[in-house]
CSV table of N, CA and C and ligand atoms in Angstrom, one decimal:
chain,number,residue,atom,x,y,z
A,1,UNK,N,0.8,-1.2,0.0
A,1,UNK,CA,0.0,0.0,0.0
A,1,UNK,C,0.9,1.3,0.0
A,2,UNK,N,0.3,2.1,-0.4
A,2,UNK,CA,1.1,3.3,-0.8
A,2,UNK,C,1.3,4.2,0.6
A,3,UNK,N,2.6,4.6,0.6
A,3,UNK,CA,2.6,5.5,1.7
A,3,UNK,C,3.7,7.0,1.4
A,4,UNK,N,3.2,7.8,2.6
A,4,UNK,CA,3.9,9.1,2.0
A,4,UNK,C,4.6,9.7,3.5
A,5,UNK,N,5.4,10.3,3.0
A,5,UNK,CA,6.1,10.8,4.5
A,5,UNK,C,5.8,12.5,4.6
A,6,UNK,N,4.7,12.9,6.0
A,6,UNK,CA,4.5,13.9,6.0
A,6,UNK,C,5.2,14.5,7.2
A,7,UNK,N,5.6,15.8,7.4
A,7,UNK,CA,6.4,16.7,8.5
A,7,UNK,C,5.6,17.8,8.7
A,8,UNK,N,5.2,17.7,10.7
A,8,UNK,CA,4.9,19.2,10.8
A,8,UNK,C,5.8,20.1,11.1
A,9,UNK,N,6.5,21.0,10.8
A,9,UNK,CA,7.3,22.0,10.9
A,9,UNK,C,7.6,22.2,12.7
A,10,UNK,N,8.6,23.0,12.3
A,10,UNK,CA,8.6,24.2,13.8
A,10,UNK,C,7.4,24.6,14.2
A,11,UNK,N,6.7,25.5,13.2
A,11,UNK,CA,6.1,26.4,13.2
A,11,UNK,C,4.9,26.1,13.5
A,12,UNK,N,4.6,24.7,13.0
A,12,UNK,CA,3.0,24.0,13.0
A,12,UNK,C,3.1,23.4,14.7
A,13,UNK,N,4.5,22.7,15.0
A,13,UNK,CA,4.3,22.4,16.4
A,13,UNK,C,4.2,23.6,17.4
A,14,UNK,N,4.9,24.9,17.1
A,14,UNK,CA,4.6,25.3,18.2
A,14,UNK,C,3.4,25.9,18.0
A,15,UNK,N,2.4,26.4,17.1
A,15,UNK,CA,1.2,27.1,16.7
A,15,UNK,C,0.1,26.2,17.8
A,16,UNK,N,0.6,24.7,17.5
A,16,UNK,CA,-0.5,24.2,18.1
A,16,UNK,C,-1.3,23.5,17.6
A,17,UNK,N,-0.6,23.4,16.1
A,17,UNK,CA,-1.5,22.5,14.9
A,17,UNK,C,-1.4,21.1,14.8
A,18,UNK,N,-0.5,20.6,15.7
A,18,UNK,CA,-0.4,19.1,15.5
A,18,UNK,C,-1.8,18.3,15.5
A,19,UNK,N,-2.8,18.3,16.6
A,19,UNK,CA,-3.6,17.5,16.5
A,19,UNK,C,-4.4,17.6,15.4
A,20,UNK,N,-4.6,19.2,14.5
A,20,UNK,CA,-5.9,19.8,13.9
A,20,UNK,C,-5.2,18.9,12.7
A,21,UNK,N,-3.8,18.7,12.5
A,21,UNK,CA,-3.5,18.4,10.8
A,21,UNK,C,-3.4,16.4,11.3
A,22,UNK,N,-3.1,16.1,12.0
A,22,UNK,CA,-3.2,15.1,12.3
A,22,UNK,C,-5.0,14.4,11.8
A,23,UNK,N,-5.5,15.1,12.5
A,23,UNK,CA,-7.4,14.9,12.2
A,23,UNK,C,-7.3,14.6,11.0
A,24,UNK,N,-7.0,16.2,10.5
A,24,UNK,CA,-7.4,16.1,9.1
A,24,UNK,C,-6.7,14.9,8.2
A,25,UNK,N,-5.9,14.3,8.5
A,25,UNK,CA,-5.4,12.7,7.7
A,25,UNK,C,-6.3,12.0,8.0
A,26,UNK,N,-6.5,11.6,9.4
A,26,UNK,CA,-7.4,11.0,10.2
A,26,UNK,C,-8.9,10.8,8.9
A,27,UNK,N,-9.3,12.2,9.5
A,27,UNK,CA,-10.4,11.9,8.9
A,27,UNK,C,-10.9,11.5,7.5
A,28,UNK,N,-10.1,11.9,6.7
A,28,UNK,CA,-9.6,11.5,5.4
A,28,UNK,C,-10.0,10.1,5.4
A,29,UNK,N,-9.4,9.2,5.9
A,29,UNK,CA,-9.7,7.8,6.0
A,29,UNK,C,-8.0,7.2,5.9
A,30,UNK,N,-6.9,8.3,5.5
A,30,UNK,CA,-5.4,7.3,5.9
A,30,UNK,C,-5.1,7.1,7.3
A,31,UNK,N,-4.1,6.0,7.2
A,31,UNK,CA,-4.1,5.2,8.4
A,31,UNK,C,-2.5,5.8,8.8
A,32,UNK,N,-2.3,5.9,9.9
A,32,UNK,CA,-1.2,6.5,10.8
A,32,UNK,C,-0.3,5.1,11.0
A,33,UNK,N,0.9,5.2,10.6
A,33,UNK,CA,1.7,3.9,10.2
A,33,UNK,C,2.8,4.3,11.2
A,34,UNK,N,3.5,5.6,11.2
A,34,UNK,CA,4.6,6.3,12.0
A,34,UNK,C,4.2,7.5,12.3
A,35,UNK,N,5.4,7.9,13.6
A,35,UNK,CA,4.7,9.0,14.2
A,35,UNK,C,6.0,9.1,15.8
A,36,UNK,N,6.7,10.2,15.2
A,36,UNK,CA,8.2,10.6,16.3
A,36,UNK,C,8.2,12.3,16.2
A,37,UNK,N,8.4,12.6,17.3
A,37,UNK,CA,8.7,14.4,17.6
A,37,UNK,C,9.8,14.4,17.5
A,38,UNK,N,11.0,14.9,16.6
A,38,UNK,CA,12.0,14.8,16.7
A,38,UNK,C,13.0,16.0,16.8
A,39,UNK,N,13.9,16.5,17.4
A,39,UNK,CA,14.5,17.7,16.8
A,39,UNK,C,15.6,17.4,16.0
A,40,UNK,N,15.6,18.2,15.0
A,40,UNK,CA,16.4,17.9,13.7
A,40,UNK,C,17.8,18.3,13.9
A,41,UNK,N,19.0,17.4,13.6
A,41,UNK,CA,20.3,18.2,13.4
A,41,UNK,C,20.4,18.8,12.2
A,42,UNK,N,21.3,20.0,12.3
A,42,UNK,CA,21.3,20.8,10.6
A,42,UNK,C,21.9,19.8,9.7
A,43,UNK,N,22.9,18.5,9.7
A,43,UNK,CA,23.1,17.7,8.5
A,43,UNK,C,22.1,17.1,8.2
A,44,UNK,N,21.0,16.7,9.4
A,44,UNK,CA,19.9,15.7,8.6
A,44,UNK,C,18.9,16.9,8.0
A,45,UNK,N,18.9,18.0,8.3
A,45,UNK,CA,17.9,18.8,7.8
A,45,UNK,C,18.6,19.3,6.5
A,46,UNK,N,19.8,19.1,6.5
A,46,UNK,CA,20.5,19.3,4.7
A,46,UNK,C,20.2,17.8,3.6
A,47,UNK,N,20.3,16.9,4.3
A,47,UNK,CA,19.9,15.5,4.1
A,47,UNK,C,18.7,15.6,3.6
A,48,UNK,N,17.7,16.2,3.8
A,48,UNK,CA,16.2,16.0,3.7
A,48,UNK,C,16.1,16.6,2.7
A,49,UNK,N,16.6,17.6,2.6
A,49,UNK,CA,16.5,19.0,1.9
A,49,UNK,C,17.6,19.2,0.7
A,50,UNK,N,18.1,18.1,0.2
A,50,UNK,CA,19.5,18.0,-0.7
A,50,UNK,C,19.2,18.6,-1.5
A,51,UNK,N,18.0,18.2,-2.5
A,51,UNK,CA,18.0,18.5,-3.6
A,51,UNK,C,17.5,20.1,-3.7
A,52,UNK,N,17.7,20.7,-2.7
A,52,UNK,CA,17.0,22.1,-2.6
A,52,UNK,C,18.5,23.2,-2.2
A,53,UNK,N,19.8,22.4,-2.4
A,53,UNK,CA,20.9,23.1,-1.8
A,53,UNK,C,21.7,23.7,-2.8
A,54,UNK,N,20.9,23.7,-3.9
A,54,UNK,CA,21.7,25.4,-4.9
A,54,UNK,C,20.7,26.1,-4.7
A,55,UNK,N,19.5,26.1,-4.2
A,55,UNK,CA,18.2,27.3,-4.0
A,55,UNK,C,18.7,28.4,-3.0
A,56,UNK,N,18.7,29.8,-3.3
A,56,UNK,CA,18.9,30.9,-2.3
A,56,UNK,C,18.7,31.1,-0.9
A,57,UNK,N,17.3,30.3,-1.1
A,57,UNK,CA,16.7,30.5,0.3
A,57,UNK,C,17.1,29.0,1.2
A,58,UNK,N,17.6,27.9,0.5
A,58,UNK,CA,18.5,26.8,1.4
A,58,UNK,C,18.4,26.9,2.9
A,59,UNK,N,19.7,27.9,2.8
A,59,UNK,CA,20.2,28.2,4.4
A,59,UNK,C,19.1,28.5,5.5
A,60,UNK,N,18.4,29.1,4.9
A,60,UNK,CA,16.9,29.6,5.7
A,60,UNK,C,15.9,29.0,5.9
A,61,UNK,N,15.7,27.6,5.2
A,61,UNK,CA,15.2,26.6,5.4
A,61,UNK,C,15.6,25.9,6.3
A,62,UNK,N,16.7,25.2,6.6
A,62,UNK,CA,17.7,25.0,7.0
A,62,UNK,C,17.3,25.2,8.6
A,63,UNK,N,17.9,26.4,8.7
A,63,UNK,CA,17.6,27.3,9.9
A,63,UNK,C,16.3,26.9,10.4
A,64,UNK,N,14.9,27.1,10.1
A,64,UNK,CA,14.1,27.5,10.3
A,64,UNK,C,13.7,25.8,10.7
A,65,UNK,N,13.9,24.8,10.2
A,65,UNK,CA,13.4,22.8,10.6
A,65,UNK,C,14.0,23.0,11.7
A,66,UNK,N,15.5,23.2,11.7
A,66,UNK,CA,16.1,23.1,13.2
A,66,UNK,C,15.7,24.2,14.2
A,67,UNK,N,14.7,24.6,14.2
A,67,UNK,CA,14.7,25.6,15.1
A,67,UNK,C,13.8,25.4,16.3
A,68,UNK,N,13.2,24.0,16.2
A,68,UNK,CA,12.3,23.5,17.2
A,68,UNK,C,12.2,22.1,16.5
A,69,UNK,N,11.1,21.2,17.5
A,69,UNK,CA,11.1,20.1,17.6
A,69,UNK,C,10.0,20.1,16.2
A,70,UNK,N,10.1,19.0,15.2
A,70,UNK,CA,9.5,18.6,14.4
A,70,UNK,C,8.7,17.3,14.7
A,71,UNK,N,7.5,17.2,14.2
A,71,UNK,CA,6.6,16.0,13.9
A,71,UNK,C,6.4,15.6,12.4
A,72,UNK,N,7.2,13.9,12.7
A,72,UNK,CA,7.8,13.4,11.4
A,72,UNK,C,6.5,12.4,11.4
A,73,UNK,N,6.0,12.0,10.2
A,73,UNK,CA,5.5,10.6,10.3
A,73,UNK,C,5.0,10.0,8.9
A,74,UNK,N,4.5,8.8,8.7
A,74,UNK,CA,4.2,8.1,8.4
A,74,UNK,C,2.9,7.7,8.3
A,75,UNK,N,2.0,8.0,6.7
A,75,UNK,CA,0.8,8.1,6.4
A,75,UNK,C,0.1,7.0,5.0
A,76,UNK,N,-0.3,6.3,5.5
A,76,UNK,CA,-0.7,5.3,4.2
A,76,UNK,C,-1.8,4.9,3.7
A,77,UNK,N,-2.2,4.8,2.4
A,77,UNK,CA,-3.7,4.9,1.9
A,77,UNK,C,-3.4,4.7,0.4
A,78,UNK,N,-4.8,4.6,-0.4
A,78,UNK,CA,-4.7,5.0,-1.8
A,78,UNK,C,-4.1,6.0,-2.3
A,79,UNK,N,-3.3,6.3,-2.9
A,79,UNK,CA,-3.0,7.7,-3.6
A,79,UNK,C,-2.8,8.8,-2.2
A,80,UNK,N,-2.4,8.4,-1.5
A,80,UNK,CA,-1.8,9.1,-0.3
A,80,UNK,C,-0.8,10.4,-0.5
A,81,UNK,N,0.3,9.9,-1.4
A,81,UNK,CA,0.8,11.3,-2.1
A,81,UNK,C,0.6,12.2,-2.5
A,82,UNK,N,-0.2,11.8,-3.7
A,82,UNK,CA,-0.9,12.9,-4.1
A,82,UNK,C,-1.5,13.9,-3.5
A,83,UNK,N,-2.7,13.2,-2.6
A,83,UNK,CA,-4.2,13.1,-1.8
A,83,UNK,C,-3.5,13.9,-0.5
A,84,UNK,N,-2.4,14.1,-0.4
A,84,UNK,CA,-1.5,14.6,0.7
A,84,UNK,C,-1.1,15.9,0.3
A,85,UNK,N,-0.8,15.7,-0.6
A,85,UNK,CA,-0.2,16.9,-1.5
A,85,UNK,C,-1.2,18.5,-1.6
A,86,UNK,N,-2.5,17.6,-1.9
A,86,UNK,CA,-3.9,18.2,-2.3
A,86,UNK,C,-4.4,18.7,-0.4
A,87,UNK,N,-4.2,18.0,0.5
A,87,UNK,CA,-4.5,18.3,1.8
A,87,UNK,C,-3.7,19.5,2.2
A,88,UNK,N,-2.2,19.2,1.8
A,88,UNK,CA,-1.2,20.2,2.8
A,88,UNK,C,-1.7,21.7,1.7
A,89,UNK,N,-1.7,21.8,0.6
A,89,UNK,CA,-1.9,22.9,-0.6
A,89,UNK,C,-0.7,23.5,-1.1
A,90,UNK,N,-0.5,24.4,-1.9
A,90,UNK,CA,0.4,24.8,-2.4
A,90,UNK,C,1.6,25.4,-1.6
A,91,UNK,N,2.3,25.3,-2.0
A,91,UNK,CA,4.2,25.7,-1.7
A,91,UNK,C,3.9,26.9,-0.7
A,92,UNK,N,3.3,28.1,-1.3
A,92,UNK,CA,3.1,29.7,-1.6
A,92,UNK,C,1.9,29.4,-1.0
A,93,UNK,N,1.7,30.1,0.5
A,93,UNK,CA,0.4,30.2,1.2
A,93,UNK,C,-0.4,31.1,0.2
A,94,UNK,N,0.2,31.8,-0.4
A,94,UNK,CA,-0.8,33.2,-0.8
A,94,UNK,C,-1.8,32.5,-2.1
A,95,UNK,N,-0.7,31.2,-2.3
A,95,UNK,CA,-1.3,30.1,-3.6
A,95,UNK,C,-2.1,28.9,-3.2
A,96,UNK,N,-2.6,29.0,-1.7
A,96,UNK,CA,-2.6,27.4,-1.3
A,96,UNK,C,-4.5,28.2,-1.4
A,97,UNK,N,-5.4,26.9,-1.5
A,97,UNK,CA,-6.8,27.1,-1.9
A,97,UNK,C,-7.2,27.1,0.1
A,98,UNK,N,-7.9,27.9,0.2
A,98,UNK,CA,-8.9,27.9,1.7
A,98,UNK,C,-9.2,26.4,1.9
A,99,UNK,N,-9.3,25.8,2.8
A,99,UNK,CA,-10.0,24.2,3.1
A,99,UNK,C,-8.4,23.3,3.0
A,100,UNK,N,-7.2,24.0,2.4
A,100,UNK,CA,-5.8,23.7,2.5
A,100,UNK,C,-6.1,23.7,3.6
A,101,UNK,N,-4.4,23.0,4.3
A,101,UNK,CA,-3.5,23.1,5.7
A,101,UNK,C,-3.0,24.4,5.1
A,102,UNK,N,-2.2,24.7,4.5
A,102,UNK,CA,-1.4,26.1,3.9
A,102,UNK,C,-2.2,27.0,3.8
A,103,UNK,N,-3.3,26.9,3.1
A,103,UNK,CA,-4.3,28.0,2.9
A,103,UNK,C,-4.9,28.2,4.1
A,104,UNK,N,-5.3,27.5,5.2
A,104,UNK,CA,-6.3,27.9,6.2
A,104,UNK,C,-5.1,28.5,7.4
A,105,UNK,N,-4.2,27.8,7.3
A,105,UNK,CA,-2.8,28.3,8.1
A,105,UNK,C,-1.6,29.3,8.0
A,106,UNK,N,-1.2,29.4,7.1
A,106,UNK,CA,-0.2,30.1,6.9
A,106,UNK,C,-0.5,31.4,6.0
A,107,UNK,N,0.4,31.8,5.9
A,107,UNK,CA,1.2,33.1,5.5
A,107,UNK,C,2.3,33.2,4.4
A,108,UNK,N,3.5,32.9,4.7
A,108,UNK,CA,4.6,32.7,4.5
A,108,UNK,C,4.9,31.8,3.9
A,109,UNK,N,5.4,31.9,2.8
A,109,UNK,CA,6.4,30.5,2.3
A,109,UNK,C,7.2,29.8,3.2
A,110,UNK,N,8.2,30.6,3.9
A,110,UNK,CA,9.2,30.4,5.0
A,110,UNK,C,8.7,29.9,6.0
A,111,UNK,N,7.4,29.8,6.0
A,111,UNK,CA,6.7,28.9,7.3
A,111,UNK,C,5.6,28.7,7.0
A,112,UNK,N,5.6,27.8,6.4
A,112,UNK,CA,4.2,27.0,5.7
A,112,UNK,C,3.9,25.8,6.3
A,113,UNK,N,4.0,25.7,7.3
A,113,UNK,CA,3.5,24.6,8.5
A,113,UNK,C,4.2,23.2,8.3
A,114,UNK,N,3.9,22.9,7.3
A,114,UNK,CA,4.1,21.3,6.9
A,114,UNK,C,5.0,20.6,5.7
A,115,UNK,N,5.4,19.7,5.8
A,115,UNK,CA,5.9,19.5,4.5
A,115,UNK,C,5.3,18.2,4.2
A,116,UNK,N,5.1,17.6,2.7
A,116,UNK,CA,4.8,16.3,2.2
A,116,UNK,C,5.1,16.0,1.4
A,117,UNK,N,5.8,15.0,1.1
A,117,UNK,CA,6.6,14.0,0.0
A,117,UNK,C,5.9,14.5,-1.0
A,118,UNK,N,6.5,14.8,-2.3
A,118,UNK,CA,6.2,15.3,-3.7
A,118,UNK,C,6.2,14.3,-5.0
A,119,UNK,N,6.1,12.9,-4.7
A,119,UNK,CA,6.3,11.2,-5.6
A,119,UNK,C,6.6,10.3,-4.5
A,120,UNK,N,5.7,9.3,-5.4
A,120,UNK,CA,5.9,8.3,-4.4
A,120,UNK,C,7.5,7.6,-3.9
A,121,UNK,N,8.1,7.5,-4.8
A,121,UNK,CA,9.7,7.6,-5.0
A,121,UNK,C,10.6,8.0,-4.1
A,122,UNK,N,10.1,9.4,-4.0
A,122,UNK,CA,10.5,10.7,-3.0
A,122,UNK,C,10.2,10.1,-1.7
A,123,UNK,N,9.1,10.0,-1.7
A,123,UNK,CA,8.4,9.2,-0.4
A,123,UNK,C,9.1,8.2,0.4
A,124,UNK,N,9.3,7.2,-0.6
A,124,UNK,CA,10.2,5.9,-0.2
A,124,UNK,C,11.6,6.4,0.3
A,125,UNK,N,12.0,7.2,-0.3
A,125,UNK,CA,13.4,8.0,0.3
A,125,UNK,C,13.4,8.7,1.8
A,126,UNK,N,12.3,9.4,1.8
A,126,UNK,CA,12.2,10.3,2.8
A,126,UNK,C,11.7,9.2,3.9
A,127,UNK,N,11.0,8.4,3.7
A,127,UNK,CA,10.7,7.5,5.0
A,127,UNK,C,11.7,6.6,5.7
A,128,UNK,N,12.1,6.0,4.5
A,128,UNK,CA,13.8,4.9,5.2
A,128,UNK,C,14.8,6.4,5.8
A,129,UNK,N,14.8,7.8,5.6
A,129,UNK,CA,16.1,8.5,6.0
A,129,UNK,C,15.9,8.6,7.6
A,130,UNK,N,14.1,9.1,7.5
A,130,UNK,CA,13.2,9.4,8.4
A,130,UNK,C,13.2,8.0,9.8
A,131,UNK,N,13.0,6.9,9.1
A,131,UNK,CA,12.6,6.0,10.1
A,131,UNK,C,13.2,4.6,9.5
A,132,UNK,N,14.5,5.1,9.6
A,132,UNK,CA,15.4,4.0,9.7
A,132,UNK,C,15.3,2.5,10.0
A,133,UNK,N,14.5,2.2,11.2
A,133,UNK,CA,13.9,1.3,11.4
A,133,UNK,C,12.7,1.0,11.5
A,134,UNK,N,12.1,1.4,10.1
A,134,UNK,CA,10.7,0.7,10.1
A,134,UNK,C,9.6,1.6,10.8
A,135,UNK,N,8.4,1.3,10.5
A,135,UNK,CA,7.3,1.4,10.9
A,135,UNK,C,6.4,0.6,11.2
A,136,UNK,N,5.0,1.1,12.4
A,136,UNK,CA,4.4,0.1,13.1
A,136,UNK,C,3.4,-0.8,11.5
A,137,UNK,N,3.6,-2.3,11.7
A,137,UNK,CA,2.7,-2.5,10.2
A,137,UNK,C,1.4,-3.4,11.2
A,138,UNK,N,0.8,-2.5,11.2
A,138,UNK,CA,-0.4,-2.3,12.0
A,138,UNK,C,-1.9,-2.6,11.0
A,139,UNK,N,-2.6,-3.4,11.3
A,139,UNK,CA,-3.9,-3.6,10.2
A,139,UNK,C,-5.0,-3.3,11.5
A,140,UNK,N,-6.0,-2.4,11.1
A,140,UNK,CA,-7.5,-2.0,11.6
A,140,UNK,C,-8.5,-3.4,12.2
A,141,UNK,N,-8.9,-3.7,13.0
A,141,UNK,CA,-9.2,-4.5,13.9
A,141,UNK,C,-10.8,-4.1,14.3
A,142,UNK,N,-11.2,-2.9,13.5
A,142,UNK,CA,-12.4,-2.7,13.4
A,142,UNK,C,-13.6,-3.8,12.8
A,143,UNK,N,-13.1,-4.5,12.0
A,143,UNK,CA,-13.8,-6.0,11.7
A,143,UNK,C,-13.4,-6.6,11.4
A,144,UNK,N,-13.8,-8.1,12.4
A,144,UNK,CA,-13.3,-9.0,12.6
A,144,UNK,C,-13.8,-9.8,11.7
B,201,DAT,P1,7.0,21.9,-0.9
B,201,DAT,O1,7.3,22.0,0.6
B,201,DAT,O2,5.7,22.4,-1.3
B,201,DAT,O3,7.3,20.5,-1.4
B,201,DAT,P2,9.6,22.6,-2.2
B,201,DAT,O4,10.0,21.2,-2.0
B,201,DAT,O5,9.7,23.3,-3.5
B,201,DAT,O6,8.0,22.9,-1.7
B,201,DAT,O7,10.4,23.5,-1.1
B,201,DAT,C1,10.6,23.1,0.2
B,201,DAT,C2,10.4,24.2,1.1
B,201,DAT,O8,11.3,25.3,0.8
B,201,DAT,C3,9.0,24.9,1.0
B,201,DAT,O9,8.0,24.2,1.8
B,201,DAT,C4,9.3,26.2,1.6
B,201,DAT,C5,10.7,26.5,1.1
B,201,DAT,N1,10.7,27.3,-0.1
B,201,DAT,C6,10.4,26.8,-1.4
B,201,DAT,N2,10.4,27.8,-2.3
B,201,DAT,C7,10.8,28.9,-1.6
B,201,DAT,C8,11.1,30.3,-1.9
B,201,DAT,N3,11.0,30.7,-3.2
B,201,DAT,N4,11.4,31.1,-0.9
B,201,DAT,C9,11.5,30.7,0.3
B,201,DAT,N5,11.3,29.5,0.7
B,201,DAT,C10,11.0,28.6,-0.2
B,202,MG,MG1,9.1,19.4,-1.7
């Protein structure tokens, strides 16, 4: 089953948005596979962020993951990437649609609450860097 690796930021943990974006997966109908608060060192936050290190604003990304404790995790469903992608909203708050996480939350590019795997590919990468050892593989027990 398809799975995608989503991150609440600095900014989302300390706002207070963990449970509200968490729901919103929730309710969706994907299933919560992983799930660690972690604070980031600046090599793994260069790590994460490689393919973004000729970009200007890099360092300031950079800066801004390590700057408090992040919520990393692990989300799995049909088309979960995508379907994730479409949840958190565009890059550019001022571009993300209302009923977004970005649109109803943010402001700022620089602090756009959340991050979410962009291919499934991407995904598989970002989860083994993220959770090295695995995830809970957990099946719903709501019917027996
Ligand atoms: P996304 O997080 O939507 O996948 P991305 O991978 O292109 O976007 O960039 C990663 C993060 O870098 C993004 O969430 C916010 C920051 N960022 C992107 N473009 C930026 C820009 N032009 N100025 C400042 N920060 C930017
Ligand atoms: Mg990205």
């Amino acid at each position: 089953m398809e799975q995608t690796f989503i991150m609440i930021k600095p900014d989302g943990v300390q706002r207070g948005l963990v449970g509200e974006i968490i729901s919103r997966f929730e309710k969706k109908g994907f299933i919560l596979k992983g799930l660690r608060m972690v604070g980031v060192e600046r090599s793994f936050a260069e790590k994460h962020y490689e393919d973004l290190s000729s970009k200007p604003f890099f360092t300031g990304l950079v800066e801004y993951i390590i700057s408090g404790p992040v919520v990393a995790m692990v989300w799995e469903g049909k088309g979960v990437v995508a379907t994730g992608r479409k949840i958190i909203g565009a890059t550019n708050p001022a571009a993300s649609e209302p009923g977004t996480i970005r649109g109803d939350f943010a402001v700022e590019i620089g602090r756009n609450v959340i991050h979410g795997s962009d291919a499934v590919e991407s995904a598989k990468k970002e989860i083994a860097l993220w959770f090295p050892d695995g995830v809970v593989d957990w099946q719903s027990s709501l019917h027996s």
